[in-house]
mmCIF file of C-alpha atoms in Angstrom:
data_model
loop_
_atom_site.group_PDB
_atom_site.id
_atom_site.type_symbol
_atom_site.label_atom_id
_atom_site.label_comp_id
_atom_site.label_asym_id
_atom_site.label_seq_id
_atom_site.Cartn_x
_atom_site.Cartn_y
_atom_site.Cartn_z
ATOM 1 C CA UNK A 1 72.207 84.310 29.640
ATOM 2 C CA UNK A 2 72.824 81.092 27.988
ATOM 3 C CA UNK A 3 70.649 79.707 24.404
ATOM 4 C CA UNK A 4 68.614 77.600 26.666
ATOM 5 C CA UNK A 5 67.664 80.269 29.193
ATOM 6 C CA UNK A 6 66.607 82.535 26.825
ATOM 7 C CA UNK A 7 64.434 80.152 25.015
ATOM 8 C CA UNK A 8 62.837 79.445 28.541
ATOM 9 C CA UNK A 9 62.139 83.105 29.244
ATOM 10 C CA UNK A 10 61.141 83.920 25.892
ATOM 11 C CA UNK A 11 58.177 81.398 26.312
ATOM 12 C CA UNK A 12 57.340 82.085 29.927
ATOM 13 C CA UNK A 13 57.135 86.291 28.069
ATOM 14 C CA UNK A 14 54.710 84.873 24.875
ATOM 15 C CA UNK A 15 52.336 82.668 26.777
ATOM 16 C CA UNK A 16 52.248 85.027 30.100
ATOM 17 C CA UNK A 17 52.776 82.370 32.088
ATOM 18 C CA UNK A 18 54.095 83.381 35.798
ATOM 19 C CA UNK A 19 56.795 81.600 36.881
ATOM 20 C CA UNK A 20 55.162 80.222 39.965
ATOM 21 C CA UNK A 21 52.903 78.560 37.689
ATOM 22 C CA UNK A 22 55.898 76.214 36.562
ATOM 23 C CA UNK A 23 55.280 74.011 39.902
ATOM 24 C CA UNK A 24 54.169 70.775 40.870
ATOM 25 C CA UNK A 25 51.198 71.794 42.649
ATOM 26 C CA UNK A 26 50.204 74.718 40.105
ATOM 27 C CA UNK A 27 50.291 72.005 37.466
ATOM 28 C CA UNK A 28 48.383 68.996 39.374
ATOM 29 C CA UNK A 29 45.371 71.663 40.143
ATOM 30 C CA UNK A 30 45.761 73.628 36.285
ATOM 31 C CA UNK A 31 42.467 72.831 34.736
ATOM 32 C CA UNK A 32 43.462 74.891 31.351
ATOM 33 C CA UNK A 33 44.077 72.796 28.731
ATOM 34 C CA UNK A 34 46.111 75.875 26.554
ATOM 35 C CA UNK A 35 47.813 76.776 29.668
ATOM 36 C CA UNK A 36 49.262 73.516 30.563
ATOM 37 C CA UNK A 37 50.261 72.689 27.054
ATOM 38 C CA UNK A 38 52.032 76.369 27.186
ATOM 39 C CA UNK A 39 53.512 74.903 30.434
ATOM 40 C CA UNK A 40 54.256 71.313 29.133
ATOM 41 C CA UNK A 41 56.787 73.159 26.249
ATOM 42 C CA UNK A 42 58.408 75.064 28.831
ATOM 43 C CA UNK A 43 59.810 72.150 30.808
ATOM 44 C CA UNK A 44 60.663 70.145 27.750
ATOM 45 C CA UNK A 45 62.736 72.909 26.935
ATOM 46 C CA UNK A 46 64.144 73.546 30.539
ATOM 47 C CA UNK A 47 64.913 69.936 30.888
ATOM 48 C CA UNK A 48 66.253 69.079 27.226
ATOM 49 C CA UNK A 49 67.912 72.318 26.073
ATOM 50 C CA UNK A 50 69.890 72.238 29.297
ATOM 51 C CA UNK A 51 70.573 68.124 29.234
ATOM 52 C CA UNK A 52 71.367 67.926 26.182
ATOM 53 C CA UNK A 53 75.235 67.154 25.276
ATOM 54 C CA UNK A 54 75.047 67.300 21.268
ATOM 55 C CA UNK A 55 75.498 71.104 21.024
ATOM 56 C CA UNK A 56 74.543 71.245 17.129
ATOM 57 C CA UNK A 57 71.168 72.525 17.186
ATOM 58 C CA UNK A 58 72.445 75.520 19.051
ATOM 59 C CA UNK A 59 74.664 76.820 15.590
ATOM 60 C CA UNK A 60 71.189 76.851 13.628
ATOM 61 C CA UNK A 61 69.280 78.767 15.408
ATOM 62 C CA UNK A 62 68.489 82.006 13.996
ATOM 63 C CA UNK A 63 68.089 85.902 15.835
ATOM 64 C CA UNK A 64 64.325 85.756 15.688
ATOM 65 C CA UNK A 65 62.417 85.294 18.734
ATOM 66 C CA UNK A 66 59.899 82.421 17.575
ATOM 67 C CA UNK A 67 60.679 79.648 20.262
ATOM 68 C CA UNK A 68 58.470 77.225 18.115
ATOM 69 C CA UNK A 69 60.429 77.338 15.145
ATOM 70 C CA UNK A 70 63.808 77.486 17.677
ATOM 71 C CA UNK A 71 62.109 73.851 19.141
ATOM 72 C CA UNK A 72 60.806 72.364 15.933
ATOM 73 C CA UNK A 73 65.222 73.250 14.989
ATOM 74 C CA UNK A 74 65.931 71.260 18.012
ATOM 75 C CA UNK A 75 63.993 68.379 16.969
ATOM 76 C CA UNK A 76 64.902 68.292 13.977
ATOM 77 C CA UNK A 77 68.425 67.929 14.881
ATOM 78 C CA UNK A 78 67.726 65.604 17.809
ATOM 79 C CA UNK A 79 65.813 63.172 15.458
ATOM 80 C CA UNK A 80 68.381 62.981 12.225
ATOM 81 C CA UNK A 81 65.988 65.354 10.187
ATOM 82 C CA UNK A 82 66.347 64.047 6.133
ATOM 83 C CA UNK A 83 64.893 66.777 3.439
ATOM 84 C CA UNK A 84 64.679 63.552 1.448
ATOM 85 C CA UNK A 85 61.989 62.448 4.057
ATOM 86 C CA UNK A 86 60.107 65.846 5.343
ATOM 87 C CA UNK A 87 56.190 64.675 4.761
ATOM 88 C CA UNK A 88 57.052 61.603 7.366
ATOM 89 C CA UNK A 89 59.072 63.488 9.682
ATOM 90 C CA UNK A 90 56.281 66.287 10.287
ATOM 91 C CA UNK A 91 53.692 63.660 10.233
ATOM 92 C CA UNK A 92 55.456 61.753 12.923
ATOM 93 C CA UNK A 93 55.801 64.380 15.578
ATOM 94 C CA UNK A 94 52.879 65.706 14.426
ATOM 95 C CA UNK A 95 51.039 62.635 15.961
ATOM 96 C CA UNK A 96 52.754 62.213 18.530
ATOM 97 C CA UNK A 97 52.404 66.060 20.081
ATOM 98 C CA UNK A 98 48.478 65.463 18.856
ATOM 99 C CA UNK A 99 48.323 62.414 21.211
ATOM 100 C CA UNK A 100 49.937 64.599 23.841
ATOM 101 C CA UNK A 101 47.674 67.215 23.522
ATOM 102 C CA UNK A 102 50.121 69.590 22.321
ATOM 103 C CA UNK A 103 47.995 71.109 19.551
ATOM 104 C CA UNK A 104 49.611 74.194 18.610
ATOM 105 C CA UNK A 105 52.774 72.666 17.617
ATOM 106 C CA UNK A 106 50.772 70.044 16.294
ATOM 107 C CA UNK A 107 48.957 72.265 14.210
ATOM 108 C CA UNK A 108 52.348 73.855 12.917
ATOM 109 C CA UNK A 109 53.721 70.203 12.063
ATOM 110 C CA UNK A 110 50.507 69.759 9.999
ATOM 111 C CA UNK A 111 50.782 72.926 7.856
ATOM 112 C CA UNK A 112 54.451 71.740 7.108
ATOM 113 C CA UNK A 113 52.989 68.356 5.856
ATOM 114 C CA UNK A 114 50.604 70.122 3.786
ATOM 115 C CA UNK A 115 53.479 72.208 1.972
ATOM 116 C CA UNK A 116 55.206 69.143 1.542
ATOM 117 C CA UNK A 117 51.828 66.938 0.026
ATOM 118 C CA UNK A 118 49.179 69.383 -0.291
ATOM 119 C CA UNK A 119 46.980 67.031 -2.114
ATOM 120 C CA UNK A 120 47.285 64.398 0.784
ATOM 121 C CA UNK A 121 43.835 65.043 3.076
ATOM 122 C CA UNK A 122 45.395 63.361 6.340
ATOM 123 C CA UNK A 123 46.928 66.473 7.032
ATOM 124 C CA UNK A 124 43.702 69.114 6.550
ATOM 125 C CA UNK A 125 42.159 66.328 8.930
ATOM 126 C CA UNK A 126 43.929 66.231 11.054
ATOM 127 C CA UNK A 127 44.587 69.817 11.783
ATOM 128 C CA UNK A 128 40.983 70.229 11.935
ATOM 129 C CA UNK A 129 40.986 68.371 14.775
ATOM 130 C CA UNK A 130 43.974 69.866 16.241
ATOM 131 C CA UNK A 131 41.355 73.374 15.883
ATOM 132 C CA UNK A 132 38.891 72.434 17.307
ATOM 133 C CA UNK A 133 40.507 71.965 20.347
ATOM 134 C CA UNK A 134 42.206 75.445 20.146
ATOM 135 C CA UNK A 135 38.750 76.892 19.233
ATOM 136 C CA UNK A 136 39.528 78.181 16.176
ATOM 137 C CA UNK A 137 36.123 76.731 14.333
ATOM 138 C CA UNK A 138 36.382 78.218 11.169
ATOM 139 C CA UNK A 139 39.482 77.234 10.273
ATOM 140 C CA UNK A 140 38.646 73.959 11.230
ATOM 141 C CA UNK A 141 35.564 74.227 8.655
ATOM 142 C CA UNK A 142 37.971 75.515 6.386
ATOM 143 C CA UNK A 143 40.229 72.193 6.355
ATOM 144 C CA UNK A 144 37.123 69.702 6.284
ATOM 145 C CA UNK A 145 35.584 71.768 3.304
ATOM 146 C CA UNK A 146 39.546 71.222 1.358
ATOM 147 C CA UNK A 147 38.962 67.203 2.649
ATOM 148 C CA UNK A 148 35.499 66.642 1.943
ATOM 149 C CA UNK A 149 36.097 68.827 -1.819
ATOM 150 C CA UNK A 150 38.211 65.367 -2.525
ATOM 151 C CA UNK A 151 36.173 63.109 -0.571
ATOM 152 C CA UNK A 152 31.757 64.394 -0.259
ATOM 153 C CA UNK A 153 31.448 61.038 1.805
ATOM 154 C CA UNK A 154 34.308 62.140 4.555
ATOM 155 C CA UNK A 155 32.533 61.100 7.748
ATOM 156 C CA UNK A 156 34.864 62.506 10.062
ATOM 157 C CA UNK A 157 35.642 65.301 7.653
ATOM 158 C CA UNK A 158 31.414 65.787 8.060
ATOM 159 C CA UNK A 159 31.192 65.354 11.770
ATOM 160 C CA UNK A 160 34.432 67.649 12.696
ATOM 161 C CA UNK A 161 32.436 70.300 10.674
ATOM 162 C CA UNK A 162 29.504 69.666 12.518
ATOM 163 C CA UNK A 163 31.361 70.068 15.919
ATOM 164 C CA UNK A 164 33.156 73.491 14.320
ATOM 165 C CA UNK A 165 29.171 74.689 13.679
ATOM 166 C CA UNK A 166 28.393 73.790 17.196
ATOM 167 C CA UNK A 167 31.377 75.787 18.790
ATOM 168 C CA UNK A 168 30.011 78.768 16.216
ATOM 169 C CA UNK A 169 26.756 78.226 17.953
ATOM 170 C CA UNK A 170 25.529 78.171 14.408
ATOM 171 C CA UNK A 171 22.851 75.615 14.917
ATOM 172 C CA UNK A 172 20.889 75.149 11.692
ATOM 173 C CA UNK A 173 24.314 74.601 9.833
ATOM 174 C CA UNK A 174 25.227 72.011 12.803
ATOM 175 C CA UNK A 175 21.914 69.840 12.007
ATOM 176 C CA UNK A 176 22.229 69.863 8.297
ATOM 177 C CA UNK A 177 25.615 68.531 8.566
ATOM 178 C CA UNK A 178 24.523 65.818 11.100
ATOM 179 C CA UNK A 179 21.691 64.928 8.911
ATOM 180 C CA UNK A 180 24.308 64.286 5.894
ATOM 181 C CA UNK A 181 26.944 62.149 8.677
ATOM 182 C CA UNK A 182 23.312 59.991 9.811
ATOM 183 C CA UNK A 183 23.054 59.389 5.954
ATOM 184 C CA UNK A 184 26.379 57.643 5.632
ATOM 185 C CA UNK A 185 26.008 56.296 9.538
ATOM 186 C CA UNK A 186 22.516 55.582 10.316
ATOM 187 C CA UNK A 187 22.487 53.574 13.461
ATOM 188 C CA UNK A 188 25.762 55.844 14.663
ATOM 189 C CA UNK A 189 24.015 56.583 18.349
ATOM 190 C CA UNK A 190 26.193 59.152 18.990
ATOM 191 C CA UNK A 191 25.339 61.144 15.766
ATOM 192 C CA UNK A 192 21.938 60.367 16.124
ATOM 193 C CA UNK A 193 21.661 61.048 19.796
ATOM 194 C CA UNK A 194 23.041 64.841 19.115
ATOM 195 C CA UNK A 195 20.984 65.321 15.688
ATOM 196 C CA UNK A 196 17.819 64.189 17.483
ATOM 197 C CA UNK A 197 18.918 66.705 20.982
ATOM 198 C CA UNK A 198 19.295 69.761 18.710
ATOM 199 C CA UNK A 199 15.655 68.527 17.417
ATOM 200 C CA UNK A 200 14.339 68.268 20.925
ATOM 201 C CA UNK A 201 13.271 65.188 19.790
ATOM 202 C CA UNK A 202 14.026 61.251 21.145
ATOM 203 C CA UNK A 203 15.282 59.111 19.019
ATOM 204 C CA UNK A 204 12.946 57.042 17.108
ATOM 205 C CA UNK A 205 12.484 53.380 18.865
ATOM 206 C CA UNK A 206 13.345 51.346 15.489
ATOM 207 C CA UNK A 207 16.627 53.364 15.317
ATOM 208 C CA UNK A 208 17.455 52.915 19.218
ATOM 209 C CA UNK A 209 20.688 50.761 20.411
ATOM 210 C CA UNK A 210 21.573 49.109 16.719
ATOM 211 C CA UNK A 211 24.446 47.628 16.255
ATOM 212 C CA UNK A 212 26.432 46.813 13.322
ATOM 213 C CA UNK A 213 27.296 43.374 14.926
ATOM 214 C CA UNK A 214 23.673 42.288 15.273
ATOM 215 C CA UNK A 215 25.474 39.004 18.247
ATOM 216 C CA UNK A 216 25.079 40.781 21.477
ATOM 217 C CA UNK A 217 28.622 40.933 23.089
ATOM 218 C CA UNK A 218 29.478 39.183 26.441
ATOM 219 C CA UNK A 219 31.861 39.849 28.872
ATOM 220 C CA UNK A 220 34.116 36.962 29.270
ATOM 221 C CA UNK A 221 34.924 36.541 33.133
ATOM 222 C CA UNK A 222 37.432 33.878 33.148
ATOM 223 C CA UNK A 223 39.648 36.594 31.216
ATOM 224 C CA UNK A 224 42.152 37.519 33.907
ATOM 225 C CA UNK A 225 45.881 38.398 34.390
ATOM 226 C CA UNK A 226 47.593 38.481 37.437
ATOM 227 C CA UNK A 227 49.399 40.719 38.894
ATOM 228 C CA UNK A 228 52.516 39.879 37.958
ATOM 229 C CA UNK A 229 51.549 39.468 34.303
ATOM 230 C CA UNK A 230 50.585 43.089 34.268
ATOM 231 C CA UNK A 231 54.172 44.177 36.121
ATOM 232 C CA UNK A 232 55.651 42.646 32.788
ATOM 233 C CA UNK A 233 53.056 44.493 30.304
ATOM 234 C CA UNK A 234 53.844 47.711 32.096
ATOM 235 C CA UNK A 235 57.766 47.478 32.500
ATOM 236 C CA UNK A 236 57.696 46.552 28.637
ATOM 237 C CA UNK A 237 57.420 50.170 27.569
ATOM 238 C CA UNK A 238 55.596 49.362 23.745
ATOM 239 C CA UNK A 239 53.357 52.269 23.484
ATOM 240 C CA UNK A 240 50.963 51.910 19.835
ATOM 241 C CA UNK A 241 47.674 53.288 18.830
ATOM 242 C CA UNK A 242 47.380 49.659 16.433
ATOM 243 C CA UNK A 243 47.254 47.737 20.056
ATOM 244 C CA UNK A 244 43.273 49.158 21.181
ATOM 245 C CA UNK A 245 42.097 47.571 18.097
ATOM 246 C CA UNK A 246 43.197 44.586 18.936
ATOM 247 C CA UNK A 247 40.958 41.433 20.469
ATOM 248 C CA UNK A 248 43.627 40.248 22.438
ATOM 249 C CA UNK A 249 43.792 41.669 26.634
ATOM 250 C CA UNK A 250 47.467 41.701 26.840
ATOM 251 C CA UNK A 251 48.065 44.197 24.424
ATOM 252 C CA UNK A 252 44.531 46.383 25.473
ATOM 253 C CA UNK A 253 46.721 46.322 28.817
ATOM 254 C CA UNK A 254 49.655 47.481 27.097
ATOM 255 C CA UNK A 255 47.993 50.206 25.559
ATOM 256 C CA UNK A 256 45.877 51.727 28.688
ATOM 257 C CA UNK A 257 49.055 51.353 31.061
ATOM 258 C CA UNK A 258 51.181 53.002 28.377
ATOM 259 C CA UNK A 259 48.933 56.007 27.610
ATOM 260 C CA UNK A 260 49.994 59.607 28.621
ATOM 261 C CA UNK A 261 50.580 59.802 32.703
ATOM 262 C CA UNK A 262 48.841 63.939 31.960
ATOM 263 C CA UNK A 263 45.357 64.156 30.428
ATOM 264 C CA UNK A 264 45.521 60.037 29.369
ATOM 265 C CA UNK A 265 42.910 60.432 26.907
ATOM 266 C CA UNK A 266 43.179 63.738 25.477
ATOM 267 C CA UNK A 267 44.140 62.307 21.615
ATOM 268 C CA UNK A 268 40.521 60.672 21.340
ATOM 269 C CA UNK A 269 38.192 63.955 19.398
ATOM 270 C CA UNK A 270 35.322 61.691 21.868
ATOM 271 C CA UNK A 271 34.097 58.821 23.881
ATOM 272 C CA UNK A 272 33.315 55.919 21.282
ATOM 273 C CA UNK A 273 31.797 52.036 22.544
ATOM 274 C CA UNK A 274 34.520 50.396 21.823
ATOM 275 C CA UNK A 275 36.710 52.618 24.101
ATOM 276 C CA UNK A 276 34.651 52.288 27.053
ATOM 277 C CA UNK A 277 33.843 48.952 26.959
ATOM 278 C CA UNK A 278 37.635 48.607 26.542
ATOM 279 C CA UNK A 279 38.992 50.575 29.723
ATOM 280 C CA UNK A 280 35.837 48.825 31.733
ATOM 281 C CA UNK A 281 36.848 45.648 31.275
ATOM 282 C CA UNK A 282 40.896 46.243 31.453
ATOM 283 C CA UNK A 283 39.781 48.228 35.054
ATOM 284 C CA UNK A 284 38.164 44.989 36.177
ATOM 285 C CA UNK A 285 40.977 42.646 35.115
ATOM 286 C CA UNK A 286 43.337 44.888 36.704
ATOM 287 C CA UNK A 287 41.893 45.122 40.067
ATOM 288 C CA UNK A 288 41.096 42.175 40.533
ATOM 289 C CA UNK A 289 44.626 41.455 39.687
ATOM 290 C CA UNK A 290 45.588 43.489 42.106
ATOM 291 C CA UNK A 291 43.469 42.357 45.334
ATOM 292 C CA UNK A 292 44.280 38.470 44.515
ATOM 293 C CA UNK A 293 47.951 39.524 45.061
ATOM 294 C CA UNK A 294 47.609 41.629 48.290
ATOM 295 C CA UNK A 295 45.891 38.560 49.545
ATOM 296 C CA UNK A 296 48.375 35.872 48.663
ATOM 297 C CA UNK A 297 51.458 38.720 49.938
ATOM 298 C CA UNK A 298 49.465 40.511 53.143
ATOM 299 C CA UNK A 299 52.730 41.874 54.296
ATOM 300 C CA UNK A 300 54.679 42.830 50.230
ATOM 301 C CA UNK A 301 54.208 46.716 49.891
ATOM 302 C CA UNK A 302 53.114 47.030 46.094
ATOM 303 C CA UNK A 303 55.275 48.518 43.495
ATOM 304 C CA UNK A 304 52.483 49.755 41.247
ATOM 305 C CA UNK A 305 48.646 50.021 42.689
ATOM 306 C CA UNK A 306 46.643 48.996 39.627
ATOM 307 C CA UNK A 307 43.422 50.261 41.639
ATOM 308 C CA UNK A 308 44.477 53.649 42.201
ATOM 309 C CA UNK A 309 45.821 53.513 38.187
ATOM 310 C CA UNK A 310 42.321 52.827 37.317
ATOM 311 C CA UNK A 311 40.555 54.746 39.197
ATOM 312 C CA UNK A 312 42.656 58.424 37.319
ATOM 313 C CA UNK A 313 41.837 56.409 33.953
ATOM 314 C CA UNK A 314 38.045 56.348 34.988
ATOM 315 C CA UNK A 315 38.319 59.962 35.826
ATOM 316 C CA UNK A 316 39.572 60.537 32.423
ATOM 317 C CA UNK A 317 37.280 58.867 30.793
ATOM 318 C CA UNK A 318 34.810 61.701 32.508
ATOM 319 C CA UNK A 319 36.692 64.190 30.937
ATOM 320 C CA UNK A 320 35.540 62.653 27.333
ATOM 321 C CA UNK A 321 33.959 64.944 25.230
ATOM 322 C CA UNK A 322 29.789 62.928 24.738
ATOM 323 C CA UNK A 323 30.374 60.393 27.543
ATOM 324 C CA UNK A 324 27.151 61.001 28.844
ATOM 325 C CA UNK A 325 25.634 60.246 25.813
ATOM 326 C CA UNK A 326 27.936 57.184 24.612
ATOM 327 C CA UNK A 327 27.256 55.330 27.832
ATOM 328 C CA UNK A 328 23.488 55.418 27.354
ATOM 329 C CA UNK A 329 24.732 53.135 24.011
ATOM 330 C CA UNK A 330 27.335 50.403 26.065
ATOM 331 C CA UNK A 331 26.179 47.068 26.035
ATOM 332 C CA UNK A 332 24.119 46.405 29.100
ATOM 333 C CA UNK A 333 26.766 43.430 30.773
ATOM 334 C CA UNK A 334 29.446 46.707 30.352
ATOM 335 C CA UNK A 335 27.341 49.056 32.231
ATOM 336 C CA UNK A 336 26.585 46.417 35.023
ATOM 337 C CA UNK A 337 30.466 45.857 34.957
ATOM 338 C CA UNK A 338 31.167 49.677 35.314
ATOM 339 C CA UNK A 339 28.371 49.948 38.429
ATOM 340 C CA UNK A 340 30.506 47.478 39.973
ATOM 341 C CA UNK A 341 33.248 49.442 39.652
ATOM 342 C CA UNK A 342 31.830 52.994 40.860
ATOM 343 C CA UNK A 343 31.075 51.067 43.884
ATOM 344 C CA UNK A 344 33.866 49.523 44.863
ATOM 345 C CA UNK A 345 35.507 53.002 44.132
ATOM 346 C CA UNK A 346 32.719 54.045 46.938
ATOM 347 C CA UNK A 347 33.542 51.966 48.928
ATOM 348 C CA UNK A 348 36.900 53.098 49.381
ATOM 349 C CA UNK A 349 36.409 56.455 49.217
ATOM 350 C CA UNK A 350 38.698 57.953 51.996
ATOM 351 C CA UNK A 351 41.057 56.726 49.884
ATOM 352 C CA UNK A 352 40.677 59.378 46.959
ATOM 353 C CA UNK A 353 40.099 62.974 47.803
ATOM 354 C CA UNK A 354 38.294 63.601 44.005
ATOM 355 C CA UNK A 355 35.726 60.644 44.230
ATOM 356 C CA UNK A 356 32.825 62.690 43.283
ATOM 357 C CA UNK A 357 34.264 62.994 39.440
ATOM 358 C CA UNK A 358 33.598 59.735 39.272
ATOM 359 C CA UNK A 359 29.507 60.920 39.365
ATOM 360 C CA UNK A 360 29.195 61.418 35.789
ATOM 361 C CA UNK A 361 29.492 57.972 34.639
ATOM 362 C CA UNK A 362 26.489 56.892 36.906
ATOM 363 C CA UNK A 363 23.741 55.229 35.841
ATOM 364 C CA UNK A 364 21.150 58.405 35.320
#
């Protein structure tokens, strides 16, 4: 048994995973989030260990059986590894395996970070995060309490604790810290929308729908791309967090076409405005894009269907943790955009066979 097959085994043995779970169709239906990032390191390992031609990493490893620290040796010698530079390293592929849902190594790049600069609160931050979606809610407390001992006005140090209370079911801790995230947030709907729910209360009308940009935003219609446009974002492989802040719709394509092809959204901690109003608009643009070309080439079979792209980003979006509650907030031109959308999406139903996860961003 070679290095690389014993790796594989070794994690197929810790995680319990049976091996006709590693499958196509096991994965596609696999609804676990812990499970398929068990899964996920499994094939990287299967396909890189065994690909790989630079034969290095192999002399390091050592006779324990941890297949975490035997990948994070791989990496390290894969990506030129400098103990001049160990802080940016971790907090590089730390990122990157938190934006690819892969939170347990994340997690374990984090606490390496916070050897290296334990003063530096990014790190406890971000590992709460990375808890909270393992369920471990007191250590996630534990991490906001080290962030928010440098920093009392820490808002997502605040609401991170707040979700960790909520997971503890510990509900009169969870509405005292909301109450301190409304103080430094008070027109935040989505804080005030859950502090006012654990109330059984509505929210008060004079604190209802305010915006911190009092000019009501319109959705500009003569925004387009066409389809060929989009074929050139999407071959241009530019992938960058920076790009959804950005005004400009070429590079909001760029960064919706180049998330994650498994659980797209899984790096946002929950649905915000912006978001939304974001992936409505890009849907709209790109469909469109995409019917004004089958029109002009009838008989051209498509290399990329931006309609059936949209329609697994929409079903994402479902997947959002408060996206019920976030799309009571959209502006109102949005949510007529996004009723367009859900039914067109009708309207062509036969085509999808999971249509009806598409319910929970209708109008209630």
């Amino acid at each position: 048994m070679n290095d690389a097959t014993s790796v594989l085994t070794s994690h197929t043995k810790k995680y319990h995973i049976p091996l006709n779970h590693i499958n196509h169709t096991y994965i596609e239906q696999c609804t676990d989030g812990i499970e398929l990032e068990q899964i996920l390191k499994v094939l990287i390992l299967e396909t890189e260990l065994n690909s790989t031609t630079d034969e290095k990493w192999r002399e390091k490893l050592t006779d324990n059986k941890n297949d975490d620290e035997h990948y994070l040796i791989y990496l390290k010698t894969k990506n030129e590894y400098s103990e001049n530079n160990s802080y940016e390293w971790y907090r590089k592929h730390a990122d990157q395996l938190y934006i690819d849902g892969c939170f347990i190594l994340a997690i374990r790049c984090y606490t390496f970070c916070i050897e290296f600069q334990s003063t530096t609160t990014y790190s406890y931050l971000k590992r709460a995060a990375c808890y909270l979606n393992v369920f471990e809610p007191q250590k996630a407390i534990d991490d906001c309490d080290i962030v928010l001992k440098e920093d009392k006005n820490n808002f997502y140090a605040l609401y991170h604790k707040a979700s960790a209370y909520k997971m503890s079911r510990d509900d009169r801790l969870h509405e005292l810290i909301l109450k301190e995230c409304i103080k430094l947030q008070p027109h935040n709907q989505i804080i005030l929308s859950e502090y006012y729910t654990c109330r059984r209360k509505q929210i008060p009308r004079e604190k209802r729908r305010i915006r911190t940009n009092q000019i009501i935003s319109k959705v500009n219609n003569d925004n387009s791309l066409s389809y060929n446009e989009l074929e050139q974002i999407r071959l241009n492989k530019i992938y960058s967090n920076t790009l959804l802040n950005s005004n400009d719709i070429k590079d909001q394509c760029s960064f919706i076409l180049h998330l994650p092809e498994k659980n797209s959204l899984q790096s946002f901690d929950c649905a915000t405005i912006k978001l939304i109003e974001i992936i409505i608009n890009i849907s709209r643009i790109m469909i469109q894009a995409e019917q004004h070309y089958q029109q002009e080439h009838k008989s051209e079979i498509l290399s990329f269907s931006y309609i059936k792209f949209c329609f697994h980003i929409l079903v994402e979006l479902t997947k959002l943790p408060q996206i019920d509650i976030v799309l009571s907030t959209i502006d109102e031109n949005y949510r007529a955009l996004l009723d367009d959308l859900l039914s067109y999406y009708s309207s062509i139903s036969s085509i999808f066979n999971d249509i009806e996860q598409l319910n929970r961003l209708k109008k209630l």
